[in-house]
mmCIF file of N, CA and C and ligand atoms in Angstrom:
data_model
loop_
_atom_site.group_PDB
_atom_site.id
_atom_site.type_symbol
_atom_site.label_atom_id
_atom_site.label_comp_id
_atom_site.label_asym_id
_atom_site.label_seq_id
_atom_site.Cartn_x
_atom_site.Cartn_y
_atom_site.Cartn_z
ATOM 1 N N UNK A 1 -50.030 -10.574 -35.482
ATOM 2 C CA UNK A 1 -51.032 -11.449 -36.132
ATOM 3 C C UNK A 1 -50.431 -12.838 -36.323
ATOM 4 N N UNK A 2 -51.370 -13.579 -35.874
ATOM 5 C CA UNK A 2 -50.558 -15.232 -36.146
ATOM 6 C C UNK A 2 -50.930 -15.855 -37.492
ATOM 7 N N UNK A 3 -49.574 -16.245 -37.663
ATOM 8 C CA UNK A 3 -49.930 -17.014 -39.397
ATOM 9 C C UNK A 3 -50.028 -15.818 -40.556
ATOM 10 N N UNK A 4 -48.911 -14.774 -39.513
ATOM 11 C CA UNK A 4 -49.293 -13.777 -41.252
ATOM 12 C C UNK A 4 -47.517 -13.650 -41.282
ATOM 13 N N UNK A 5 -47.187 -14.151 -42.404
ATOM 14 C CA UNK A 5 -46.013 -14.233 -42.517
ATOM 15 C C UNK A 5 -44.973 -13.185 -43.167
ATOM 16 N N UNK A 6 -45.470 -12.013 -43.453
ATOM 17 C CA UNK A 6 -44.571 -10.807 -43.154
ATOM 18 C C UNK A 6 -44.800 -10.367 -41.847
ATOM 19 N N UNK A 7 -45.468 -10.791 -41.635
ATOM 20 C CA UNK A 7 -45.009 -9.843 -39.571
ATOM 21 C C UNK A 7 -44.240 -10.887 -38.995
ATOM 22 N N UNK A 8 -44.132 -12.182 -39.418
ATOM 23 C CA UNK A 8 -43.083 -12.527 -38.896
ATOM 24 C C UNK A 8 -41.737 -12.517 -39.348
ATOM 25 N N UNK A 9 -41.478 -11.673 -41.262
ATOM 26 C CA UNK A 9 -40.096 -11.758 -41.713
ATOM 27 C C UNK A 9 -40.359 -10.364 -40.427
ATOM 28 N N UNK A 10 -41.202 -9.612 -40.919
ATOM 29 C CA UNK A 10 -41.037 -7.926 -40.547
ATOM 30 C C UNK A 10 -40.531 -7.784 -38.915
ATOM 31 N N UNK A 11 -40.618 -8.833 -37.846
ATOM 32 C CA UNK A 11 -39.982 -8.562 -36.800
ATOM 33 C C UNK A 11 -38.999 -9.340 -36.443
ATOM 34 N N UNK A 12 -38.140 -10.330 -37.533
ATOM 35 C CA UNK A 12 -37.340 -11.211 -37.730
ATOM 36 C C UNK A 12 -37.535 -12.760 -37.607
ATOM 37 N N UNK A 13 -38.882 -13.310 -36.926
ATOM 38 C CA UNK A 13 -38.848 -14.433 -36.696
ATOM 39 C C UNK A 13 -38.841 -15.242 -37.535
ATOM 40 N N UNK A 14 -38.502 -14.859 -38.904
ATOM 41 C CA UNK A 14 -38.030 -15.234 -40.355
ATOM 42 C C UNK A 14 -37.419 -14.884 -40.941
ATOM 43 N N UNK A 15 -35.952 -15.602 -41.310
ATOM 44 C CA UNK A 15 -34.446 -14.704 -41.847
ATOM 45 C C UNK A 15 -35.321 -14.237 -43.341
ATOM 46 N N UNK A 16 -34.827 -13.112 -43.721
ATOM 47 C CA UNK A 16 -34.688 -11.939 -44.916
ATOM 48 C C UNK A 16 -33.667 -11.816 -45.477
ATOM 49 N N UNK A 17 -33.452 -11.207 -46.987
ATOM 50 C CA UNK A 17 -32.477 -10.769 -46.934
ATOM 51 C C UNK A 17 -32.936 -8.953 -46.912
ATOM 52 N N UNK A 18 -32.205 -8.530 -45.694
ATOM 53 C CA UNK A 18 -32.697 -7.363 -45.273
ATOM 54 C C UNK A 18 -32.299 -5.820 -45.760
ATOM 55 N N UNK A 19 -32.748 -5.028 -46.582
ATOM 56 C CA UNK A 19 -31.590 -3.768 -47.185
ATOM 57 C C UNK A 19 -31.493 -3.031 -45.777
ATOM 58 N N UNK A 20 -32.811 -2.107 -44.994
ATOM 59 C CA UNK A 20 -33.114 -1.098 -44.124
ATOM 60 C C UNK A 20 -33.810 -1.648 -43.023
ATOM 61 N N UNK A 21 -33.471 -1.489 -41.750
ATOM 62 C CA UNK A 21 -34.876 -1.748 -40.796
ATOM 63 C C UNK A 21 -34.660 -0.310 -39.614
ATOM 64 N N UNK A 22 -35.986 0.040 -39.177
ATOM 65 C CA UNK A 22 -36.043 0.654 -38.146
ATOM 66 C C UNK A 22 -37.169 0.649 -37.203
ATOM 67 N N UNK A 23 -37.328 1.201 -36.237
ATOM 68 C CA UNK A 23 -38.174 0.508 -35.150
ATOM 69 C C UNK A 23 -39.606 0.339 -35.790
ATOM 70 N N UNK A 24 -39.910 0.850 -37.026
ATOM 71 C CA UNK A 24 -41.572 0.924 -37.630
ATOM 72 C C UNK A 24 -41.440 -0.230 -38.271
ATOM 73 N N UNK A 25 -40.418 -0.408 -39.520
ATOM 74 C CA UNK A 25 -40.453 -0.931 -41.100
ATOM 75 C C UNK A 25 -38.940 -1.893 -40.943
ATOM 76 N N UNK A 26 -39.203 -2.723 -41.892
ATOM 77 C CA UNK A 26 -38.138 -3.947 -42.426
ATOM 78 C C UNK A 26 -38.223 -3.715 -43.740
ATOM 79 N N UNK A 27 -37.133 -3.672 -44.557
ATOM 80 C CA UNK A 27 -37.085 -3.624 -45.920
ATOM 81 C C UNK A 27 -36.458 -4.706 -46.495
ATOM 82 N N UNK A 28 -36.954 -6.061 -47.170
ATOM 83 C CA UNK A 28 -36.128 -6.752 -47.651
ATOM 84 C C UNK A 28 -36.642 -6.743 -48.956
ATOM 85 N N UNK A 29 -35.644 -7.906 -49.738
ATOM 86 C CA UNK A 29 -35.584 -8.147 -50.990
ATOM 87 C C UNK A 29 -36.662 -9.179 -51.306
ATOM 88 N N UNK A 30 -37.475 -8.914 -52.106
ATOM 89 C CA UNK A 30 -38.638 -9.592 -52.707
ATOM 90 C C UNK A 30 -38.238 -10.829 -53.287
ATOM 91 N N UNK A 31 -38.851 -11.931 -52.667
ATOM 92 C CA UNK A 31 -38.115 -13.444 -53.213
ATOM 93 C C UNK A 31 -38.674 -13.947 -55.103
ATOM 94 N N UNK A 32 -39.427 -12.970 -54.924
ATOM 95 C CA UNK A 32 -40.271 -13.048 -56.533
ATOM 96 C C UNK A 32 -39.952 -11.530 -57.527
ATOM 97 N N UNK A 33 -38.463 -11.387 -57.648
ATOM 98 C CA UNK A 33 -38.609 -10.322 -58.006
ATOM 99 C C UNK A 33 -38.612 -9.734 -59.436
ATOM 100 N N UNK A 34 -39.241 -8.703 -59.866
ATOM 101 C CA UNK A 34 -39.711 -8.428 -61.198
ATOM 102 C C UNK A 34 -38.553 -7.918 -62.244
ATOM 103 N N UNK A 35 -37.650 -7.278 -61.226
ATOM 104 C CA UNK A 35 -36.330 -6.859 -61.745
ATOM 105 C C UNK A 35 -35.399 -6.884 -60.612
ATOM 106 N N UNK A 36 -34.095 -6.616 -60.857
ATOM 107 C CA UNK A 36 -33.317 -6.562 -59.835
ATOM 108 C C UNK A 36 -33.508 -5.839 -59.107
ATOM 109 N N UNK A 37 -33.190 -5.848 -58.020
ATOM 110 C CA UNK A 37 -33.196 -4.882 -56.776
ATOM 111 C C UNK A 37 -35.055 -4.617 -55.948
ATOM 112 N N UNK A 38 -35.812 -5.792 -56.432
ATOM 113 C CA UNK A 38 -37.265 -5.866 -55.835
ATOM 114 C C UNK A 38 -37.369 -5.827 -54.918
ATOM 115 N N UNK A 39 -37.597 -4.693 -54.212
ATOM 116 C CA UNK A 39 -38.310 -4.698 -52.703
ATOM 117 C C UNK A 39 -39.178 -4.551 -51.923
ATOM 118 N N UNK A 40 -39.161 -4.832 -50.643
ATOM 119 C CA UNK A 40 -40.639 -4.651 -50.216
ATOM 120 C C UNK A 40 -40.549 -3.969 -48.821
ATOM 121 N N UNK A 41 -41.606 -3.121 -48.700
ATOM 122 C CA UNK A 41 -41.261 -2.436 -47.292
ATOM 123 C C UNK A 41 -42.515 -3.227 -46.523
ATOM 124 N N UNK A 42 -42.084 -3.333 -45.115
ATOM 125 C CA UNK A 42 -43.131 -4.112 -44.286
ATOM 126 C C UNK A 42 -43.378 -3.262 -43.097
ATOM 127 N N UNK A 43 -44.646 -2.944 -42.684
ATOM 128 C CA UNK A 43 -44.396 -2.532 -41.356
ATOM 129 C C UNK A 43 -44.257 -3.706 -40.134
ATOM 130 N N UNK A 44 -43.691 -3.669 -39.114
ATOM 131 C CA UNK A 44 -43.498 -4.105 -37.635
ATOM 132 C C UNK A 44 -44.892 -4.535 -37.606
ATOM 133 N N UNK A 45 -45.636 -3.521 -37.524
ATOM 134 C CA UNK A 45 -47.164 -4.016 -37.043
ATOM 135 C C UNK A 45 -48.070 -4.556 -38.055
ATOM 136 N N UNK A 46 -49.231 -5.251 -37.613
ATOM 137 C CA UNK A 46 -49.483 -5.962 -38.705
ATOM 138 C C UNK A 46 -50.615 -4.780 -38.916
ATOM 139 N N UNK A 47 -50.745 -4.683 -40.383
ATOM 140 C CA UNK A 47 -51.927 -4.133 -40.770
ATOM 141 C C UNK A 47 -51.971 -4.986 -42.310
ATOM 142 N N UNK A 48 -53.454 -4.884 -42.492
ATOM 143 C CA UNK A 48 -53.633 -5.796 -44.193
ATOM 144 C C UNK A 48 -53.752 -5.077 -44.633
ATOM 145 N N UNK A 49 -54.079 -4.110 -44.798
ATOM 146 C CA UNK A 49 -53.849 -3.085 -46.034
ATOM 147 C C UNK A 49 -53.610 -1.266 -46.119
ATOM 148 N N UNK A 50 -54.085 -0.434 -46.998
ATOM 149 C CA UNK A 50 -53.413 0.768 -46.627
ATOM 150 C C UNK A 50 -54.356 1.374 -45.900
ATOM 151 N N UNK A 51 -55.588 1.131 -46.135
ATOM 152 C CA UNK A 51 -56.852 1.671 -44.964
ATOM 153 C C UNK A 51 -56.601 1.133 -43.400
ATOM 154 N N UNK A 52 -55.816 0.509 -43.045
ATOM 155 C CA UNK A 52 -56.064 -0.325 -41.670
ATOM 156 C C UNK A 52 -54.505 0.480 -40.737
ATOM 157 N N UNK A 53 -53.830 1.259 -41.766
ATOM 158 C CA UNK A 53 -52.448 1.536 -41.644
ATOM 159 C C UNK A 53 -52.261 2.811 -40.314
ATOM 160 N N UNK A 54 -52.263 2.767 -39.748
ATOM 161 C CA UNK A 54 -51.995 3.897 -38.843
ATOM 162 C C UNK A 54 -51.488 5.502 -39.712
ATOM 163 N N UNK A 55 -52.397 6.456 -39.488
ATOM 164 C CA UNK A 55 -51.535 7.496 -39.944
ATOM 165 C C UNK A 55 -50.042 7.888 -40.270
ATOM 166 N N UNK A 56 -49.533 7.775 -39.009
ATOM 167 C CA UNK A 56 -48.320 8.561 -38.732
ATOM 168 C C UNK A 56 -46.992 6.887 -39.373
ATOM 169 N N UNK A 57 -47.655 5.369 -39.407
ATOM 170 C CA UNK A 57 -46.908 4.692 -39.941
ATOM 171 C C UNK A 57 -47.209 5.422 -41.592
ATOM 172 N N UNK A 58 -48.429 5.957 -41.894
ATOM 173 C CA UNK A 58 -48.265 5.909 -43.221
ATOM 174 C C UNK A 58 -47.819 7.045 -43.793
ATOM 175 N N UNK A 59 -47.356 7.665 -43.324
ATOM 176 C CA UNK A 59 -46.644 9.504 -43.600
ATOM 177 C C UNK A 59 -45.004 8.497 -43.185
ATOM 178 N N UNK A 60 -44.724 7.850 -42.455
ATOM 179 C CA UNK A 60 -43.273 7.318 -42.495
ATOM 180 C C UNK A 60 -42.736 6.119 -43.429
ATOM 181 N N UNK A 61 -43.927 5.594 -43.885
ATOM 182 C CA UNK A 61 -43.775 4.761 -45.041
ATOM 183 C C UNK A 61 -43.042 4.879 -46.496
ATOM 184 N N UNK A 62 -43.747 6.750 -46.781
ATOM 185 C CA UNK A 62 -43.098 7.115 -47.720
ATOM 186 C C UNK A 62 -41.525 7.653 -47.876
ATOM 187 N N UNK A 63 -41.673 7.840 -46.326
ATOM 188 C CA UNK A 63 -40.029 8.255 -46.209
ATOM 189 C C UNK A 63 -38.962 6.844 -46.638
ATOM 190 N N UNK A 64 -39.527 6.277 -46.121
ATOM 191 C CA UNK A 64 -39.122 4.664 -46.230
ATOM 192 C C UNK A 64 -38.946 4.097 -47.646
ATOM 193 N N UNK A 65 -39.335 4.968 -48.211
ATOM 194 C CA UNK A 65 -39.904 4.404 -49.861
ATOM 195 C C UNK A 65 -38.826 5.584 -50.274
ATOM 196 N N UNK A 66 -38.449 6.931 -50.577
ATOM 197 C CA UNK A 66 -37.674 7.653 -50.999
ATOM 198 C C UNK A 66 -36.163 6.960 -50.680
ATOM 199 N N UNK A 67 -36.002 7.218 -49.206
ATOM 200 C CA UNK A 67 -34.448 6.956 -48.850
ATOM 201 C C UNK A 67 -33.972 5.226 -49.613
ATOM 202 N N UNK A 68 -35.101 4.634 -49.195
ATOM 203 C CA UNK A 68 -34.332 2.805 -49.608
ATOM 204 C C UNK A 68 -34.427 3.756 -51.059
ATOM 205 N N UNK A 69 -35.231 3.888 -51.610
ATOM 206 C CA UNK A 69 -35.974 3.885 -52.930
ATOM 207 C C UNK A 69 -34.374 4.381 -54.038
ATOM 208 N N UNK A 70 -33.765 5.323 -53.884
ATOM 209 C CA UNK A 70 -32.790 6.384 -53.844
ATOM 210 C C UNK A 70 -31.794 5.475 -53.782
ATOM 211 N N UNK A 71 -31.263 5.007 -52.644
ATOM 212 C CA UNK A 71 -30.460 3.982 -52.767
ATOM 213 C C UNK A 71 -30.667 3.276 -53.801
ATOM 214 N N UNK A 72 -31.324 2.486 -53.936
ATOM 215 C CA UNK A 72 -31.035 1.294 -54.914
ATOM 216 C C UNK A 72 -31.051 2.086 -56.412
ATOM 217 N N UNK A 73 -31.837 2.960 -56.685
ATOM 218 C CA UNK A 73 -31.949 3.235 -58.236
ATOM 219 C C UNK A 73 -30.290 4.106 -58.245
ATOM 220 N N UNK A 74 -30.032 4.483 -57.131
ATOM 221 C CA UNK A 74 -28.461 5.463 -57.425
ATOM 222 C C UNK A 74 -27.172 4.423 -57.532
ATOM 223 N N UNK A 75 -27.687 3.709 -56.647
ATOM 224 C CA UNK A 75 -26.799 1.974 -56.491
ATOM 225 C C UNK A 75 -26.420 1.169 -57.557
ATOM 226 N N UNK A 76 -27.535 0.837 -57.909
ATOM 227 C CA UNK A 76 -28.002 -0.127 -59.315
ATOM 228 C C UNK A 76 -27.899 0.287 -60.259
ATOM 229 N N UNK A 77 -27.534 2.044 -60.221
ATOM 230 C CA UNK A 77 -27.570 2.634 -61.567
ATOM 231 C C UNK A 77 -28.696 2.908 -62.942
ATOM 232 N N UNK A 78 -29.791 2.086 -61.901
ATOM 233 C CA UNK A 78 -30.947 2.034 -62.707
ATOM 234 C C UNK A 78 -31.874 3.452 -63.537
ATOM 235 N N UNK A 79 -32.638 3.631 -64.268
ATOM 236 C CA UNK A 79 -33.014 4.903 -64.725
ATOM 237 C C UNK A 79 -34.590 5.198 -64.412
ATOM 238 N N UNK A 80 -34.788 4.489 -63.231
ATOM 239 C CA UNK A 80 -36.412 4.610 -62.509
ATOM 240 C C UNK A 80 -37.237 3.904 -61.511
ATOM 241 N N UNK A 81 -37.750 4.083 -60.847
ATOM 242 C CA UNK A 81 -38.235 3.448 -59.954
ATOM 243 C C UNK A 81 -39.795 3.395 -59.895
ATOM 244 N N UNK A 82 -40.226 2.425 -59.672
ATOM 245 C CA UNK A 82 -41.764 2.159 -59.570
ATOM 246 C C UNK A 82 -42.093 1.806 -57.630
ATOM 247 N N UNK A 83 -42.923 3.358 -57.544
ATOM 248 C CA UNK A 83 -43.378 2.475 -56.159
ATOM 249 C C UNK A 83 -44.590 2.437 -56.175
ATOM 250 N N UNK A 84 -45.077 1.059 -55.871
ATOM 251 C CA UNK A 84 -46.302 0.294 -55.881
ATOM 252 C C UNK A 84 -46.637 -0.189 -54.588
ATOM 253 N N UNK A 85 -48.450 -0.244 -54.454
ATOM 254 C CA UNK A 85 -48.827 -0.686 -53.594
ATOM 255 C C UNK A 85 -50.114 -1.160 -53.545
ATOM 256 N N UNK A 86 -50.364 -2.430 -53.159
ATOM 257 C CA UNK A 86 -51.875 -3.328 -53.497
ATOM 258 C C UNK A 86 -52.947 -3.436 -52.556
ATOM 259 N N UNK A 87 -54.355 -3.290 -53.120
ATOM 260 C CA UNK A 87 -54.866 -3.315 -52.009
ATOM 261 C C UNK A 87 -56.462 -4.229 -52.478
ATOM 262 N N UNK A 88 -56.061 -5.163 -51.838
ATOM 263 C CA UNK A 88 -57.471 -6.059 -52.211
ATOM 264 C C UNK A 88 -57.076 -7.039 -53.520
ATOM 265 N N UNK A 89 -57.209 -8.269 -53.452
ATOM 266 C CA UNK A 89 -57.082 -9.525 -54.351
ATOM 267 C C UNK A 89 -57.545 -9.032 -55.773
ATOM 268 N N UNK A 90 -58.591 -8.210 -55.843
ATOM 269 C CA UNK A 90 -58.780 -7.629 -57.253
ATOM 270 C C UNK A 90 -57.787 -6.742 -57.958
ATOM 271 N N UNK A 91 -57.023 -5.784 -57.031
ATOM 272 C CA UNK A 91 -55.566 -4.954 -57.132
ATOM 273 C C UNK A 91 -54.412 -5.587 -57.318
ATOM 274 N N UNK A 92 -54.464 -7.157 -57.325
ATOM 275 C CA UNK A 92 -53.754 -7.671 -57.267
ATOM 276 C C UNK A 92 -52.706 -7.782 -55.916
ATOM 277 N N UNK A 93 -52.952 -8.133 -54.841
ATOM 278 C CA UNK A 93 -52.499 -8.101 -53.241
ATOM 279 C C UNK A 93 -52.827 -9.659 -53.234
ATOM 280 N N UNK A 94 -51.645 -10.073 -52.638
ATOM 281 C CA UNK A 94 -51.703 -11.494 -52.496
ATOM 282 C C UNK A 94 -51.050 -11.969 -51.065
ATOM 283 N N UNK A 95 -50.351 -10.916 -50.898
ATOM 284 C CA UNK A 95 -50.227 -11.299 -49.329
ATOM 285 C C UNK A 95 -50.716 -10.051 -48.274
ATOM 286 N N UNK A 96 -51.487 -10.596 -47.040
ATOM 287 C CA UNK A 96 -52.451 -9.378 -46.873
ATOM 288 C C UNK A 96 -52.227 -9.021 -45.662
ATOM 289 N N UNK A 97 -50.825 -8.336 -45.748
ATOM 290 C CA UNK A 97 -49.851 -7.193 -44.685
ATOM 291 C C UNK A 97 -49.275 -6.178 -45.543
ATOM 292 N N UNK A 98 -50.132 -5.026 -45.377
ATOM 293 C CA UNK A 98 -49.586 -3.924 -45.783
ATOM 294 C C UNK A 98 -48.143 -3.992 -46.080
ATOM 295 N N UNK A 99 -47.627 -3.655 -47.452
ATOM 296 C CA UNK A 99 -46.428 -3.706 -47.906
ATOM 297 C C UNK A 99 -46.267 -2.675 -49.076
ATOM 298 N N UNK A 100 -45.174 -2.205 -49.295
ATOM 299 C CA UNK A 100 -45.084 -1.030 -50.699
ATOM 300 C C UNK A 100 -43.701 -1.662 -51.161
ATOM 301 N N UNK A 101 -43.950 -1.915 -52.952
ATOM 302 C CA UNK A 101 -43.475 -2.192 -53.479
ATOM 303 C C UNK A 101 -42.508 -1.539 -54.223
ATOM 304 N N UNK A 102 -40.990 -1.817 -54.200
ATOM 305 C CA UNK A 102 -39.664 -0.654 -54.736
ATOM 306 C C UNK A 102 -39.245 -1.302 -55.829
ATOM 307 N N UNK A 103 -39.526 -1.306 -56.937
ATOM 308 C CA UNK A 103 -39.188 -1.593 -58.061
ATOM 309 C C UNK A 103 -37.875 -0.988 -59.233
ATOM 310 N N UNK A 104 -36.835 -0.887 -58.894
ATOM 311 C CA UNK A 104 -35.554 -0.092 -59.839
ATOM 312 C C UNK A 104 -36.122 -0.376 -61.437
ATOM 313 N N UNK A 105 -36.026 0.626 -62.030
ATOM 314 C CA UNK A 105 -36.729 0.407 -63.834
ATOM 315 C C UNK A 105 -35.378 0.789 -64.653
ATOM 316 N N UNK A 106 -35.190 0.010 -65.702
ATOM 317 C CA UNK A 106 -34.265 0.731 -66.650
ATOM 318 C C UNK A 106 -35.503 0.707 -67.816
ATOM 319 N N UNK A 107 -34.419 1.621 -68.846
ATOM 320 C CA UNK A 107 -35.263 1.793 -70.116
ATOM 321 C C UNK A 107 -35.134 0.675 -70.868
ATOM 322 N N UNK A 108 -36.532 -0.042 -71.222
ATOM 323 C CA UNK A 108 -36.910 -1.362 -71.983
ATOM 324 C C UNK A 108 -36.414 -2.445 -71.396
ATOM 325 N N UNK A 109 -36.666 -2.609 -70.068
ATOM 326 C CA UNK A 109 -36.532 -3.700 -69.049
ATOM 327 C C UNK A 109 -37.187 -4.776 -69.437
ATOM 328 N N UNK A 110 -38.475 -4.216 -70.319
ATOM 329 C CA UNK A 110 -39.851 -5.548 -70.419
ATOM 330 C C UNK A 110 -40.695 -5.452 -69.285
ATOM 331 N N UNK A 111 -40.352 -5.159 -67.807
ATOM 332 C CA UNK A 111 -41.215 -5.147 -67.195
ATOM 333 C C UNK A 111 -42.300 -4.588 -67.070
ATOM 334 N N UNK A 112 -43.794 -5.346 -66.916
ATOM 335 C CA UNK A 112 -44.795 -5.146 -67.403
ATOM 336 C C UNK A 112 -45.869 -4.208 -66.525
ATOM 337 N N UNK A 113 -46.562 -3.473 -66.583
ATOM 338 C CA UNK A 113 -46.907 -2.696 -65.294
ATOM 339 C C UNK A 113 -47.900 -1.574 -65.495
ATOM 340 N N UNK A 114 -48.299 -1.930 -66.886
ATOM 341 C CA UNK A 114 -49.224 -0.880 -67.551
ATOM 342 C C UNK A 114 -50.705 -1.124 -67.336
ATOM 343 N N UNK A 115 -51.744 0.002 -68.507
ATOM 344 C CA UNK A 115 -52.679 -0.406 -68.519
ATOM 345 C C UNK A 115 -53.005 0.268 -70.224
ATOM 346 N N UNK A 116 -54.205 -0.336 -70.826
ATOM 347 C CA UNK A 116 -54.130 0.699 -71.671
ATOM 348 C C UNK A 116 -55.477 1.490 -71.400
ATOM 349 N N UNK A 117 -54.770 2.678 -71.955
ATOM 350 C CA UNK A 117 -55.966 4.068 -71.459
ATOM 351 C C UNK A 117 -57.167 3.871 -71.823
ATOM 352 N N UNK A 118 -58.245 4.366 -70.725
ATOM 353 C CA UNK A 118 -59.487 4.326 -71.602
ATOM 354 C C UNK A 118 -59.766 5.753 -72.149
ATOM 355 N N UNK A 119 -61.036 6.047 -71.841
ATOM 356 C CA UNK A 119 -62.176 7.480 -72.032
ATOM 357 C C UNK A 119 -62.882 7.811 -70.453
ATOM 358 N N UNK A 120 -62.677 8.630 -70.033
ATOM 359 C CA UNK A 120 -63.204 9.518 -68.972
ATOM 360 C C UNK A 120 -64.235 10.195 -69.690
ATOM 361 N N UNK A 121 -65.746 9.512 -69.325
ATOM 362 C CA UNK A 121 -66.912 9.916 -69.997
ATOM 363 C C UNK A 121 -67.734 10.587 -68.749
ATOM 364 N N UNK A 122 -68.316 11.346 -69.131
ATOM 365 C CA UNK A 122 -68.844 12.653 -68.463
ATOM 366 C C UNK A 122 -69.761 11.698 -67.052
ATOM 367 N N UNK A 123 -70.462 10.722 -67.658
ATOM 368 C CA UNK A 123 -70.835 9.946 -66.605
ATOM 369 C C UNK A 123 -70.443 9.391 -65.243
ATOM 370 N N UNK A 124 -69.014 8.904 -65.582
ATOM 371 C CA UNK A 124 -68.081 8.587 -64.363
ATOM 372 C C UNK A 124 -67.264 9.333 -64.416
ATOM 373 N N UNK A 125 -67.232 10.696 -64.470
ATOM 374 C CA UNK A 125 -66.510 11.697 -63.911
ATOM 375 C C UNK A 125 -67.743 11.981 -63.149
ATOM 376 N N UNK A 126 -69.202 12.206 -63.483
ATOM 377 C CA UNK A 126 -70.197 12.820 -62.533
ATOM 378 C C UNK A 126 -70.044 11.922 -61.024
ATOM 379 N N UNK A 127 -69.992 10.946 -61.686
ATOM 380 C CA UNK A 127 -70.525 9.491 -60.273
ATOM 381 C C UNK A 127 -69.178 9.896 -59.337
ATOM 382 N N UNK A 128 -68.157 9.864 -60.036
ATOM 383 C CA UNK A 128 -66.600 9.809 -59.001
ATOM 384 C C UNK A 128 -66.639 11.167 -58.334
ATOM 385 N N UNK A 129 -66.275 12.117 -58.977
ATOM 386 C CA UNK A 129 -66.693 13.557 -58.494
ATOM 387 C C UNK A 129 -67.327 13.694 -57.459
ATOM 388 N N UNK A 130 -68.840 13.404 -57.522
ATOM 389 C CA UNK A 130 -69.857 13.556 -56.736
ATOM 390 C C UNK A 130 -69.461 12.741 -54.828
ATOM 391 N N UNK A 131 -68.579 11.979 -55.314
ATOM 392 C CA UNK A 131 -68.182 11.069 -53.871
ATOM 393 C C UNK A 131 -67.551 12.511 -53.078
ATOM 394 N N UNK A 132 -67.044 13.325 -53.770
ATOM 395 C CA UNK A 132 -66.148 13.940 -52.993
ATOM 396 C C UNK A 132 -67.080 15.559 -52.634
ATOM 397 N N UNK A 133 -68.034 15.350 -52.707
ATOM 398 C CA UNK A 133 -68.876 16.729 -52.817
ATOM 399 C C UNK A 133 -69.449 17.065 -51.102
HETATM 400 P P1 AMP B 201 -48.612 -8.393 -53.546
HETATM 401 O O1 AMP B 201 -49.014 -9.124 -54.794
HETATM 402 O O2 AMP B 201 -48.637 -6.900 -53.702
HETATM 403 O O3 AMP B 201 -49.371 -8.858 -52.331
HETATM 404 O O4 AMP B 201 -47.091 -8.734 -53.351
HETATM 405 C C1 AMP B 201 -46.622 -9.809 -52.622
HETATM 406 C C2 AMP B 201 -45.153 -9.932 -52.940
HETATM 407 O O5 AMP B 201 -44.527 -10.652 -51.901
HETATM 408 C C3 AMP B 201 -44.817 -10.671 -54.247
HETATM 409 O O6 AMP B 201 -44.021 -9.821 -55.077
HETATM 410 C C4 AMP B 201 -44.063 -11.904 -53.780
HETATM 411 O O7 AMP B 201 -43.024 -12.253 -54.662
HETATM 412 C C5 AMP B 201 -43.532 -11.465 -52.439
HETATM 413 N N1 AMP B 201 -43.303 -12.496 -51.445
HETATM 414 C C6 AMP B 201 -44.190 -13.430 -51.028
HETATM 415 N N2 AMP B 201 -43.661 -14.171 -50.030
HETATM 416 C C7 AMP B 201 -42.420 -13.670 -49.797
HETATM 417 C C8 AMP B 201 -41.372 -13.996 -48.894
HETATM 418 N N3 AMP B 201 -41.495 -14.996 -48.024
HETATM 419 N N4 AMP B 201 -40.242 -13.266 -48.928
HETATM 420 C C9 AMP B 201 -40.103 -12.258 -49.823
HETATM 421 N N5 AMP B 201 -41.050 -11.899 -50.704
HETATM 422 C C10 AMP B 201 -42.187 -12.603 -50.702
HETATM 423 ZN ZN1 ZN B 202 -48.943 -9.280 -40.636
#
């Protein structure tokens, strides 16, 4: 894709700083990162989001997400990991090449990442439910 600028860190035509790469995925370090050790997995190919993703990239994605993932929280010594992934400007996705986010967590980092709970009312459990009927 032209002018999408993780497919061009993701097949190098833009230096990274790089943890993992293999013939699918590039893993570098997130230039905006929330805590230490922020990363981002990219695929090679361009896709914008997780619907557009090829199957079999997205069953290897997660592998991609354990092994880096593992590393860094065993590395860093950290006590958790957040893996995240955005889809659509309302989800908060701001750059629009499929990417999953590796976040190392310690306890009371500050980093922010919540929501607060609502009520699951019989109504939109009927409506959501029913999609899957
Ligand atoms: P998202 O909001 O899920 O689309 O995440 C985009 C992420 O990409 C943010 O965390 C940014 O800090 C990060 N980012 C944007 N441009 C670059 C870049 N050139 N190199 C590394 N990380 C980037
Ligand atoms: Zn792209």
């Amino acid at each position: 894709m032209e002018n999408c600028i993780f497919c061009k860190i993701a097949n190098g035509e833009i230096p990274s700083a790089t943890l993992y790469e293999d013939e699918d995925f590039r893993v570098i370090l997130d230039l905006g990162p929330a805590a230490k050790g922020h990363s981002l997995i990219l695929p090679k190919r361009h896709a914008a989001n997780l619907y557009e993703l090829p199957d079999d990239l997205a069953a290897k994605a997660l592998i991609v997400a354990r092994k880096v993932g593992q590393t860094l929280q065993m590395g860093l010594g950290s006590d958790g990991l957040n893996v995240l992934q955005n889809n659509g400007e309302a989800a908060g996705q701001t750059v629009f090449h499929f990417h999953i986010h590796l976040i190392p967590r310690c306890t009371k980092d500050g980093v922010g990442m919540g929501w607060k709970p609502g009520t699951l009312t019989e109504e939109d459990k009927e409506e959501v439910m029913a999609l899957f009927r």
